[in-house]
Amino acid sequence: MTRFDLVIRGGTVYDGTGGPGVRADVGVTDGKVTVIEGGGLPDGERTVDATGKWVMPGMLDVHTHYDAEVLGSPGLGESVRHGVTTVVFGNCSLSTVYSEAEDCADLFARVEALPWDAVHSAVKEHKDWDDPQSYRKSLADRPLGANVAAFLGHSDMRVAVMGLGRSVDAQVRPTPAELHRMCAMLEAALDAGFLGLSTIRSSFSKLEGVRFPTRQLPSTYATWREYRALNAVLRRRGRVHQSTPNLTSRAELVNYFAQSAGRFRAPLKTTLIAGMDVKADRTTARAAMASAWIANTVGGARFRWQHLPVPFEVYADGVDLVVFEEFGSGSAALNIRDAMKRGELLADEDYRRRFRKDLAKKYGPRVWNRDLYDAVIVACPDADVVGKSFGAVADERGIDPADAMLDLTVEHGPALRWRTVIANDREEVLDRLQRSPMMQVGFADSGAHLRNMAFYNFGVRMLERAQQRGFLPIETAIHRLTGELADWYSLDAGRLRVGGRADIAVVDPAGFDGTSSAYAEAPFPGVAGLQRMVNRNDRVVAATVVGGRVVYEYGEFAPGFGTTLHAGSFLPAQG
């Protein structure tokens, strides 16, 4: 009689292709799916009862910043607990492949809202690689809880070639030899199985540290000539360019579309953040879908927007929030890292005039609507203001809403916590975005913005919306979260098939009770006393299987998870 390491019994099996679910048992041996049949399999060494549940490929999270966390806490449990079995990092021009610890900390800390010391110590303590191939081996040798795949970050590479100072000098261009070296470094990464290159153009992206704290990330200083040279490597190899554009300059998107175009050459796979219904500009969702459709159908491009399939709700402690980078007075406050000096600036009347003017500005591109009646205080030592918007507090005090925000920030500093919704607040528009083939489900930013946002469970929240609203068939929603992404990124993932990897999520739809978006906090691994935002509903994911191993069940991780249990692998790009 055939013996199985694992049997998942009696569930509705979705294979990730978009086909309908079928009632079946799944047998797993040596990390591979060996049988999918209509029932009657004998028990395995481990048997999971999936009666009434969905058995599907593990989900992919294609936009994370786990680059530092994976070094010291390789379980990546906050993703695994939500049915994610493959994560992609190295996004937004940031990776830890070539740069040393101090440079990595300066690159990651401010733009991704991560503790500088945590990034520095993770890289300094764990770095045992010096090129992409040894980086891949270093990750593969760790007790990974999920599979990992990676981009090479342009800022990482630029710093290694030019040095941090030259790489963030707007007057400096790489020499021909330096550009040739960057192309060779990218080739080496692609040879090692990296998915492609990530870049960034966003004016929000600033360095941390004491050396160049007001400069933007190195990738933003590159010319399009430099991008074209690197894109030529990607196009020839059939790999992906991931980027964050300057969203305040829509005209610059033409450059991305032109680079992706493929009427008279091979198209370049290009994916940008973010395809959203932005509250500050209600034209963005329609414009994003239309522009991508034109680029792909008329220009022969292979272009996708990355889309977060839930409301883009963000939290802030005082003024520590990346959207303040989009206007001068907000950026000036974030440039001051000392709390006392920042408080002095925020109390200054000349500064306040500039701040009020910036918030009141009605025209021009923006991401945040800057409506302080739409920003609600959720925690403050002054209990009287909790639950009120800054606008409501201002009305009570007879002052401008901007002054109410600044007064409370000066008085309470980071103990003042508030939230707002930046985008994706309209259900009908959100439905259209998730149906659009121009949108790619992603942009969770998992592992970053620890105190600002929590979208680790975006996949199960999308499935819950699909079940309750019916805007997509369940099999189509699953395909968008699994097989569609795996195919686009050329990864051996996202499919549930005989002979394939046994990376599986068992989802219990009985757990869809509306609580998956509830605010919660949990300790950040490896940093004592640091809490990160999470959204959790441990009744939804009945089991997560990685490499044929049950690593998680209903809120509990397997023994040795992230320490001795080697479940995940480094997944190289195929072909």
Coordinates of C-alpha atoms in Angstrom, one line a residue:
M1 CA 0.0 0.0 0.0
T2 CA 1.3 3.5 -0.9
R3 CA 2.4 5.5 2.0
F4 CA 2.3 9.3 2.1
D5 CA 4.2 11.7 4.3
L6 CA 1.1 13.9 4.3
V7 CA -2.5 13.5 3.3
I8 CA -4.9 16.4 3.1
R9 CA -8.3 14.8 3.1
G10 CA -11.8 15.8 1.9
G11 CA -11.3 19.4 0.9
T12 CA -12.3 21.3 -2.2
V13 CA -9.1 21.4 -4.3
Y14 CA -8.3 24.5 -6.4
D15 CA -5.2 24.0 -8.6
G16 CA -4.3 27.6 -9.1
T17 CA -5.1 27.6 -12.9
G18 CA -8.5 29.3 -12.4
G19 CA -10.4 26.1 -12.9
P20 CA -13.2 25.1 -10.7
G21 CA -12.6 23.4 -7.4
V22 CA -13.1 19.6 -7.0
R23 CA -13.6 17.5 -4.0
A24 CA -10.4 15.4 -3.6
D25 CA -7.7 14.1 -1.3
V26 CA -4.1 15.3 -1.8
G27 CA -1.2 12.9 -1.1
V28 CA 2.3 14.3 -0.5
T29 CA 5.6 12.4 -0.5
D30 CA 9.2 13.8 -0.2
G31 CA 7.9 17.4 -0.6
K32 CA 6.0 16.7 -3.8
V33 CA 2.4 16.2 -4.6
T34 CA 2.1 12.6 -5.7
V35 CA -1.7 12.0 -5.8
I36 CA -4.8 14.2 -6.3
E37 CA -7.9 12.0 -6.4
G38 CA -11.5 11.9 -5.5
G39 CA -11.1 10.3 -2.1
G40 CA -10.1 7.2 -0.3
L41 CA -6.5 7.8 0.2
P42 CA -5.1 6.0 3.3
D43 CA -3.8 8.1 6.2
G44 CA -0.4 9.6 5.8
E45 CA 2.2 9.9 8.5
R46 CA 0.4 13.2 9.0
T47 CA -3.2 13.7 8.0
V48 CA -5.1 17.0 7.8
D49 CA -8.9 17.0 7.7
A50 CA -9.9 19.6 5.1
T51 CA -13.6 18.8 5.1
G52 CA -15.5 22.0 4.3
K53 CA -12.2 23.8 3.5
W54 CA -10.4 25.1 0.4
V55 CA -7.2 23.3 -0.5
M56 CA -5.2 25.6 -2.8
P57 CA -1.6 26.5 -3.8
G58 CA 0.2 28.6 -1.2
M59 CA -0.1 32.3 -2.0
L60 CA 2.7 34.5 -3.3
D61 CA 3.6 37.9 -1.7
V62 CA 5.6 39.5 -4.5
H63 CA 6.3 42.9 -2.8
T64 CA 8.0 42.5 0.6
H65 CA 11.0 44.0 2.4
Y66 CA 12.0 41.0 4.4
D67 CA 15.7 41.4 3.3
A68 CA 17.0 42.1 6.8
E69 CA 14.4 40.1 8.8
V70 CA 15.0 36.9 6.9
L71 CA 18.6 36.9 8.1
G72 CA 17.9 36.7 11.8
S73 CA 14.3 35.4 11.8
P74 CA 14.1 33.2 8.7
G75 CA 10.7 31.7 9.5
L76 CA 8.8 34.8 8.2
G77 CA 5.9 33.7 10.3
E78 CA 3.7 36.7 9.8
S79 CA 3.3 35.7 6.2
V80 CA 3.2 32.0 6.7
R81 CA 0.3 32.2 9.2
H82 CA -1.8 33.8 6.4
G83 CA -1.3 31.0 3.8
V84 CA 1.7 32.6 2.0
T85 CA 4.3 30.1 1.0
T86 CA 6.5 32.2 -1.3
V87 CA 7.8 35.8 -0.7
V88 CA 9.7 38.1 -3.0
F89 CA 12.1 40.7 -1.6
G90 CA 14.7 43.0 -3.0
N91 CA 12.0 45.4 -4.1
C92 CA 12.2 49.2 -4.6
S93 CA 15.9 49.2 -5.4
L94 CA 16.8 47.8 -2.0
S95 CA 18.7 44.6 -1.4
T96 CA 21.5 43.4 0.8
V97 CA 23.5 41.5 -1.8
Y98 CA 26.5 43.8 -2.5
S99 CA 26.5 46.6 0.1
E100 CA 28.0 46.5 3.6
A101 CA 26.0 46.8 6.9
E102 CA 26.1 50.6 7.3
D103 CA 25.1 51.3 3.7
C104 CA 22.3 48.8 4.0
A105 CA 21.0 50.4 7.1
D106 CA 21.1 53.8 5.6
L107 CA 19.3 52.6 2.5
F108 CA 16.5 50.7 4.2
A109 CA 15.7 52.5 7.5
R110 CA 13.9 55.7 6.6
V111 CA 12.1 54.8 3.4
E112 CA 10.9 51.5 4.8
A113 CA 10.4 52.7 8.3
L114 CA 12.7 50.1 9.8
P115 CA 15.0 50.5 12.9
W116 CA 18.4 51.5 11.6
D117 CA 20.1 49.4 14.3
A118 CA 18.0 46.3 13.4
V119 CA 19.0 46.4 9.8
H120 CA 22.6 47.1 10.6
S121 CA 23.0 44.3 13.1
A122 CA 21.2 41.8 10.9
V123 CA 23.5 42.4 7.9
K124 CA 26.7 42.8 10.0
E125 CA 26.0 39.7 12.1
H126 CA 24.8 37.4 9.4
K127 CA 26.5 38.4 6.1
D128 CA 28.6 35.5 4.9
W129 CA 28.2 36.2 1.1
D130 CA 30.0 38.4 -1.4
D131 CA 28.1 37.9 -4.6
P132 CA 24.6 36.8 -5.7
Q133 CA 25.4 33.1 -5.9
S134 CA 26.8 32.9 -2.3
Y135 CA 23.8 35.1 -1.2
R136 CA 21.4 32.5 -2.7
K137 CA 23.3 29.7 -0.9
S138 CA 23.3 31.7 2.4
L139 CA 19.5 32.0 2.3
A140 CA 18.9 28.5 1.2
D141 CA 21.0 27.2 4.1
R142 CA 18.8 29.0 6.6
P143 CA 15.7 27.4 8.3
L144 CA 13.3 29.2 6.0
G145 CA 9.6 29.0 6.9
A146 CA 8.6 30.1 3.4
N147 CA 10.1 29.9 0.0
V148 CA 12.0 33.1 -1.0
A149 CA 12.8 34.7 -4.3
A150 CA 14.7 37.9 -4.9
F151 CA 15.3 41.0 -7.0
L152 CA 18.7 42.7 -7.1
G153 CA 18.3 46.3 -5.9
H154 CA 19.7 49.1 -8.1
S155 CA 20.5 51.3 -5.1
D156 CA 22.4 48.4 -3.5
M157 CA 24.4 47.8 -6.7
R158 CA 25.0 51.5 -7.3
V159 CA 26.4 52.0 -3.8
A160 CA 28.7 49.0 -4.2
V161 CA 30.1 50.4 -7.5
M162 CA 30.2 54.2 -6.9
G163 CA 30.3 54.5 -3.1
L164 CA 27.4 56.0 -1.2
G165 CA 28.5 59.7 -1.6
R166 CA 28.9 59.6 -5.4
S167 CA 25.8 57.5 -5.8
V168 CA 23.6 60.2 -4.2
D169 CA 25.3 63.2 -5.9
A170 CA 23.0 64.6 -8.6
Q171 CA 26.0 65.9 -10.5
V172 CA 27.8 62.5 -10.8
R173 CA 27.2 59.9 -13.4
P174 CA 28.8 56.4 -13.4
T175 CA 31.8 56.1 -15.6
P176 CA 31.5 53.8 -18.6
A177 CA 33.5 51.2 -16.6
E178 CA 31.2 51.6 -13.6
L179 CA 28.1 51.1 -15.8
H180 CA 29.7 48.1 -17.4
R181 CA 30.4 46.7 -14.0
M182 CA 26.7 47.2 -12.9
C183 CA 25.5 45.4 -16.0
A184 CA 27.9 42.5 -15.2
M185 CA 26.7 42.4 -11.6
L186 CA 23.1 42.2 -12.8
E187 CA 24.1 39.4 -15.2
A188 CA 25.6 37.5 -12.2
A189 CA 22.4 38.0 -10.2
L190 CA 20.3 36.6 -13.1
D191 CA 22.7 33.7 -13.5
A192 CA 22.0 33.0 -9.8
G193 CA 18.3 32.9 -10.4
F194 CA 17.2 36.4 -9.3
L195 CA 14.0 37.5 -10.8
G196 CA 15.4 40.8 -12.2
L197 CA 16.2 44.3 -11.1
S198 CA 14.3 46.7 -8.8
T199 CA 14.7 50.5 -9.1
I200 CA 13.0 53.5 -7.6
R201 CA 12.2 57.1 -8.8
S202 CA 10.0 58.2 -5.9
S203 CA 10.8 61.5 -4.3
F204 CA 9.6 60.0 -1.0
S205 CA 12.7 57.8 -0.8
K206 CA 15.2 59.2 1.6
L207 CA 18.4 57.9 3.3
E208 CA 18.8 57.4 7.0
G209 CA 22.0 57.7 9.0
V210 CA 24.4 60.5 9.7
R211 CA 26.2 60.7 6.4
F212 CA 23.6 61.9 3.8
P213 CA 20.3 61.9 5.8
T214 CA 18.4 64.2 3.4
R215 CA 19.4 62.6 0.1
Q216 CA 17.2 60.3 -1.8
L217 CA 18.0 56.7 -2.6
P218 CA 20.8 56.2 -5.1
S219 CA 18.5 54.8 -7.8
T220 CA 16.6 58.1 -8.1
Y221 CA 19.8 59.8 -9.2
A222 CA 20.3 57.5 -12.2
T223 CA 19.5 58.8 -15.7
W224 CA 17.3 56.9 -18.1
R225 CA 20.4 56.1 -20.1
E226 CA 21.6 54.1 -17.1
Y227 CA 18.2 52.4 -16.8
R228 CA 18.2 51.6 -20.5
A229 CA 21.6 49.8 -20.3
L230 CA 20.3 47.7 -17.4
N231 CA 17.0 47.1 -19.0
A232 CA 18.7 45.8 -22.1
V233 CA 20.2 43.0 -19.9
L234 CA 16.7 42.2 -18.4
R235 CA 15.0 42.2 -21.9
R236 CA 17.6 39.8 -23.3
R237 CA 17.2 37.5 -20.4
G238 CA 13.4 37.7 -20.2
R239 CA 13.5 38.9 -16.6
V240 CA 11.5 41.6 -14.7
H241 CA 12.0 45.3 -13.9
Q242 CA 10.2 46.3 -10.7
S243 CA 10.0 49.9 -9.9
T244 CA 8.4 52.7 -7.8
P245 CA 7.8 55.7 -10.1
N246 CA 7.7 59.3 -9.0
L247 CA 3.9 59.5 -8.6
T248 CA 4.0 63.3 -8.6
S249 CA 5.2 63.1 -12.3
R250 CA 2.7 61.2 -14.4
A251 CA 4.6 62.1 -17.6
E252 CA 7.6 60.0 -16.4
L253 CA 5.4 56.9 -16.7
V254 CA 5.9 57.2 -20.5
N255 CA 9.5 56.2 -20.0
Y256 CA 8.4 53.0 -18.3
F257 CA 5.9 52.2 -21.0
A258 CA 8.4 52.9 -23.7
Q259 CA 11.0 50.6 -22.1
S260 CA 8.4 47.8 -21.7
A261 CA 7.1 48.2 -25.3
G262 CA 7.8 45.2 -27.6
R263 CA 6.4 45.9 -31.1
F264 CA 9.9 45.7 -32.7
R265 CA 11.8 43.9 -30.0
A266 CA 11.3 41.6 -27.1
P267 CA 9.0 43.3 -24.5
L268 CA 10.4 44.0 -21.0
K269 CA 8.3 42.7 -18.1
T270 CA 7.7 45.8 -16.0
T271 CA 5.7 46.1 -12.8
L272 CA 5.2 49.3 -10.9
I273 CA 3.5 50.4 -7.6
A274 CA 0.8 51.1 -7.3
G275 CA -2.5 50.6 -9.0
M276 CA -4.9 52.2 -6.4
D277 CA -8.0 54.3 -6.1
V278 CA -6.4 57.3 -4.4
K279 CA -8.6 59.5 -2.3
A280 CA -6.6 62.6 -3.2
D281 CA -7.2 62.0 -6.9
R282 CA -10.1 60.0 -8.0
T283 CA -8.9 59.8 -11.6
T284 CA -5.9 57.6 -10.7
A285 CA -7.6 54.2 -10.8
R286 CA -9.2 54.7 -14.2
A287 CA -6.0 56.3 -15.6
A288 CA -3.9 53.4 -14.3
M289 CA -6.1 50.7 -16.0
A290 CA -6.4 52.7 -19.3
S291 CA -2.7 53.6 -19.6
A292 CA -1.6 50.0 -18.9
W293 CA -4.1 48.7 -21.5
I294 CA -2.8 51.1 -24.1
A295 CA 0.8 50.2 -23.3
N296 CA 0.1 46.5 -23.6
T297 CA -2.3 46.3 -26.5
V298 CA -0.9 49.2 -28.7
G299 CA 2.7 49.1 -27.6
G300 CA 3.1 45.4 -27.1
A301 CA 4.4 45.9 -23.6
R302 CA 4.3 43.4 -20.7
F303 CA 3.3 45.9 -18.0
R304 CA 1.4 45.4 -14.8
W305 CA 0.5 47.7 -11.9
Q306 CA 0.9 46.2 -8.4
H307 CA -2.3 46.4 -6.6
L308 CA -3.1 46.1 -2.9
P309 CA -6.5 44.4 -2.7
V310 CA -7.7 46.0 0.5
P311 CA -8.2 49.6 1.8
F312 CA -4.9 51.3 2.1
E313 CA -5.2 52.3 5.8
V314 CA -2.1 53.7 7.4
Y315 CA -1.2 54.7 11.0
A316 CA 1.3 57.2 12.3
D317 CA 3.1 58.1 15.5
G318 CA 3.2 61.9 15.5
V319 CA 4.5 62.8 12.0
D320 CA 6.4 59.6 11.4
L321 CA 4.7 58.6 8.2
V322 CA 6.2 58.4 4.7
V323 CA 3.5 60.5 3.0
F324 CA 4.9 63.6 4.8
E325 CA 7.8 63.2 2.4
E326 CA 5.6 64.5 -0.4
F327 CA 5.6 68.1 0.7
G328 CA 8.4 70.4 1.8
S329 CA 7.4 71.2 5.4
G330 CA 6.6 67.5 6.0
S331 CA 10.0 66.4 4.7
A332 CA 11.7 69.0 6.8
A333 CA 10.2 67.6 10.0
L334 CA 11.2 64.0 9.0
N335 CA 14.8 65.3 8.3
I336 CA 15.1 66.0 12.0
R337 CA 15.5 62.7 13.9
D338 CA 16.1 64.2 17.4
A339 CA 12.7 64.4 19.1
M340 CA 13.5 67.6 21.0
K341 CA 14.8 69.4 18.0
R342 CA 11.8 68.2 15.9
G343 CA 9.5 69.5 18.6
E344 CA 11.1 72.9 18.4
L345 CA 10.6 73.0 14.7
L346 CA 7.0 72.0 14.9
A347 CA 6.4 74.8 17.5
D348 CA 7.9 77.5 15.3
E349 CA 5.3 79.8 13.8
D350 CA 7.2 80.4 10.6
Y351 CA 7.3 76.6 10.1
R352 CA 3.6 76.3 10.9
R353 CA 2.7 78.8 8.3
R354 CA 4.5 76.7 5.7
F355 CA 2.9 73.5 7.1
R356 CA -0.6 75.0 6.9
K357 CA 0.0 76.2 3.4
D358 CA 1.2 72.8 2.3
L359 CA -1.8 71.1 3.8
A360 CA -4.2 73.6 2.3
K361 CA -2.8 73.3 -1.2
K362 CA -5.6 72.2 -3.5
Y363 CA -3.8 71.5 -6.8
G364 CA -0.9 69.4 -7.9
P365 CA -0.2 65.7 -7.7
R366 CA -0.3 64.1 -4.3
V367 CA -0.9 60.7 -2.7
W368 CA -2.3 61.8 0.7
N369 CA -5.4 64.0 0.6
R370 CA -4.2 66.0 3.6
D371 CA -7.7 66.3 5.0
L372 CA -7.3 66.4 8.7
Y373 CA -11.0 65.7 9.2
D374 CA -10.2 62.3 7.7
A375 CA -7.4 61.6 10.2
V376 CA -8.6 60.0 13.4
I377 CA -6.7 59.9 16.7
V378 CA -6.5 56.3 18.1
A379 CA -4.2 56.8 21.0
C380 CA -3.0 59.8 23.1
P381 CA -2.2 60.5 26.7
D382 CA -4.9 63.1 26.4
A383 CA -7.9 60.8 26.5
D384 CA -10.3 63.6 25.5
V385 CA -9.0 63.6 21.9
V386 CA -9.0 59.9 21.3
G387 CA -11.6 58.9 18.7
K388 CA -11.7 62.4 17.2
S389 CA -10.2 63.7 14.0
F390 CA -7.7 66.5 14.1
G391 CA -10.3 68.6 12.4
A392 CA -12.8 67.9 15.1
V393 CA -10.2 68.8 17.8
A394 CA -9.5 72.0 15.9
D395 CA -13.1 72.9 15.8
E396 CA -13.4 72.5 19.6
R397 CA -10.4 74.6 20.2
G398 CA -11.1 77.3 17.6
I399 CA -7.8 76.7 15.7
D400 CA -6.7 75.5 12.3
P401 CA -6.6 71.6 11.9
A402 CA -2.9 71.8 11.1
D403 CA -2.2 73.6 14.3
A404 CA -4.2 70.9 16.2
M405 CA -2.1 68.2 14.7
L406 CA 1.2 70.1 15.5
D407 CA 0.1 71.1 19.0
L408 CA -0.7 67.4 19.9
T409 CA 2.5 66.2 18.3
V410 CA 4.7 68.7 20.1
E411 CA 3.0 67.9 23.4
H412 CA 2.9 64.1 23.1
G413 CA 5.4 63.2 20.4
P414 CA 5.2 59.5 19.2
A415 CA 2.6 58.8 22.0
L416 CA 0.1 60.5 19.6
R417 CA -1.2 57.8 17.3
W418 CA -3.6 58.4 14.4
R419 CA -4.9 56.7 11.3
T420 CA -6.2 57.6 7.9
V421 CA -7.2 55.8 4.7
I422 CA -5.0 56.8 1.7
A423 CA -6.7 54.7 -1.0
N424 CA -9.0 51.8 -2.0
D425 CA -11.9 53.0 0.2
R426 CA -14.6 52.5 -2.5
E427 CA -15.8 48.9 -2.7
E428 CA -17.1 49.1 -6.3
V429 CA -13.8 50.6 -7.6
L430 CA -11.8 48.1 -5.6
D431 CA -13.8 45.3 -7.3
R432 CA -13.0 46.7 -10.8
L433 CA -9.3 46.9 -9.9
Q434 CA -9.2 43.3 -8.8
R435 CA -10.9 42.1 -11.9
S436 CA -8.6 44.1 -14.2
P437 CA -5.9 42.1 -16.0
M438 CA -3.7 45.2 -15.9
M439 CA -3.5 44.8 -12.1
Q440 CA -1.2 42.3 -10.3
V441 CA -2.1 41.5 -6.7
G442 CA 0.8 42.6 -4.6
F443 CA 2.3 45.7 -2.9
A444 CA 1.8 44.4 0.7
D445 CA 5.1 45.9 1.7
S446 CA 5.4 43.0 4.2
G447 CA 8.3 43.4 6.6
A448 CA 8.4 47.2 6.3
H449 CA 6.6 50.2 7.8
L450 CA 6.2 48.3 11.0
R451 CA 4.2 51.0 12.8
N452 CA 2.4 52.3 9.8
M453 CA 0.6 49.5 8.0
A454 CA -0.2 45.7 8.2
F455 CA -1.1 43.9 5.0
Y456 CA 0.5 40.5 5.6
N457 CA -3.0 38.9 5.3
F458 CA -4.0 40.7 2.1
G459 CA -4.6 37.3 0.3
V460 CA -7.2 35.9 2.8
R461 CA -8.8 39.3 2.9
M462 CA -9.2 39.3 -0.8
L463 CA -10.7 35.8 -0.7
E464 CA -13.1 36.9 1.9
R465 CA -14.2 39.9 -0.2
A466 CA -14.6 37.6 -3.2
Q467 CA -16.7 35.2 -1.3
Q468 CA -18.9 37.8 0.3
R469 CA -19.3 40.3 -2.6
G470 CA -19.1 37.8 -5.5
F471 CA -17.1 40.2 -7.8
L472 CA -14.8 37.3 -8.7
P473 CA -15.4 33.5 -8.7
I474 CA -13.4 32.0 -5.9
E475 CA -11.3 30.0 -8.4
T476 CA -10.4 33.2 -10.2
A477 CA -9.4 35.0 -7.0
I478 CA -7.2 32.0 -6.0
H479 CA -5.6 32.1 -9.5
R480 CA -4.8 35.8 -9.1
L481 CA -3.1 35.1 -5.8
T482 CA -1.2 32.0 -6.9
G483 CA -0.7 30.7 -10.5
E484 CA -1.0 34.1 -12.2
L485 CA 1.8 35.6 -10.2
A486 CA 4.0 32.5 -10.4
D487 CA 3.7 32.4 -14.2
W488 CA 4.5 36.1 -14.5
Y489 CA 7.5 35.9 -12.3
S490 CA 8.6 32.5 -13.8
L491 CA 8.6 30.8 -10.4
D492 CA 8.0 27.1 -9.6
A493 CA 5.1 28.0 -7.4
G494 CA 1.4 28.8 -7.5
R495 CA 0.2 25.4 -8.8
L496 CA -1.3 22.4 -7.1
R497 CA -0.4 19.5 -9.4
V498 CA 0.9 16.0 -9.3
G499 CA 4.7 16.1 -9.4
G500 CA 4.8 19.7 -8.3
R501 CA 6.0 21.3 -5.1
A502 CA 3.8 20.7 -2.1
D503 CA 3.4 24.3 -1.1
I504 CA -0.3 24.4 0.0
A505 CA -2.7 26.6 1.9
V506 CA -5.8 25.1 3.6
V507 CA -8.3 27.9 4.0
D508 CA -11.4 27.6 6.2
P509 CA -14.1 29.9 4.8
A510 CA -16.1 29.4 8.0
G511 CA -13.5 31.8 9.6
F512 CA -14.5 34.7 7.3
D513 CA -16.3 36.7 10.0
G514 CA -15.1 40.2 9.1
T515 CA -12.3 40.4 11.8
S516 CA -9.4 39.9 9.4
S517 CA -8.9 43.6 9.1
A518 CA -8.9 44.3 12.9
Y519 CA -6.0 46.2 14.3
A520 CA -3.5 44.2 16.4
E521 CA 0.2 44.4 17.4
A522 CA 2.8 41.7 17.9
P523 CA 6.5 41.7 18.9
F524 CA 8.9 42.2 16.0
P525 CA 11.3 39.3 16.0
G526 CA 14.8 40.1 17.0
V527 CA 14.2 43.6 18.4
A528 CA 13.3 43.7 22.1
G529 CA 10.4 46.0 23.0
L530 CA 9.5 46.8 19.4
Q531 CA 5.8 46.1 18.4
R532 CA 4.7 45.9 14.8
M533 CA 1.2 46.2 13.4
V534 CA -0.5 43.0 12.3
N535 CA -4.0 42.0 11.2
R536 CA -4.8 38.5 12.3
N537 CA -7.7 36.1 12.2
D538 CA -6.3 32.7 13.2
R539 CA -9.6 30.9 12.3
V540 CA -9.1 31.4 8.5
V541 CA -5.9 29.5 7.6
A542 CA -6.3 25.9 8.8
A543 CA -2.9 24.9 7.7
T544 CA 0.1 26.1 5.7
V545 CA 2.3 23.5 4.0
V546 CA 5.8 24.4 2.7
G547 CA 7.9 21.8 1.0
G548 CA 5.5 19.1 2.1
R549 CA 5.8 20.1 5.8
V550 CA 2.9 21.4 7.8
V551 CA 4.5 24.5 9.3
Y552 CA 1.4 26.2 10.7
E553 CA -2.1 25.2 11.8
Y554 CA -4.8 27.5 13.3
G555 CA -2.5 29.9 15.1
E556 CA 0.2 27.4 16.0
F557 CA 3.6 27.0 14.3
A558 CA 5.3 23.6 14.0
P559 CA 8.1 22.7 16.4
G560 CA 11.4 24.2 15.2
F561 CA 9.7 26.7 12.9
G562 CA 12.3 29.3 11.9
T563 CA 15.1 27.7 14.0
T564 CA 15.7 24.1 13.0
L565 CA 12.9 23.2 10.6
H566 CA 14.1 23.7 7.0
A567 CA 10.8 23.9 5.0
G568 CA 11.4 26.7 2.5
S569 CA 13.8 27.0 -0.4
F570 CA 15.3 29.7 -2.5
L571 CA 13.2 29.7 -5.7
P572 CA 15.1 30.7 -8.8
A573 CA 13.5 32.2 -11.9
Q574 CA 12.7 29.5 -14.4
G575 CA 14.3 29.7 -17.9

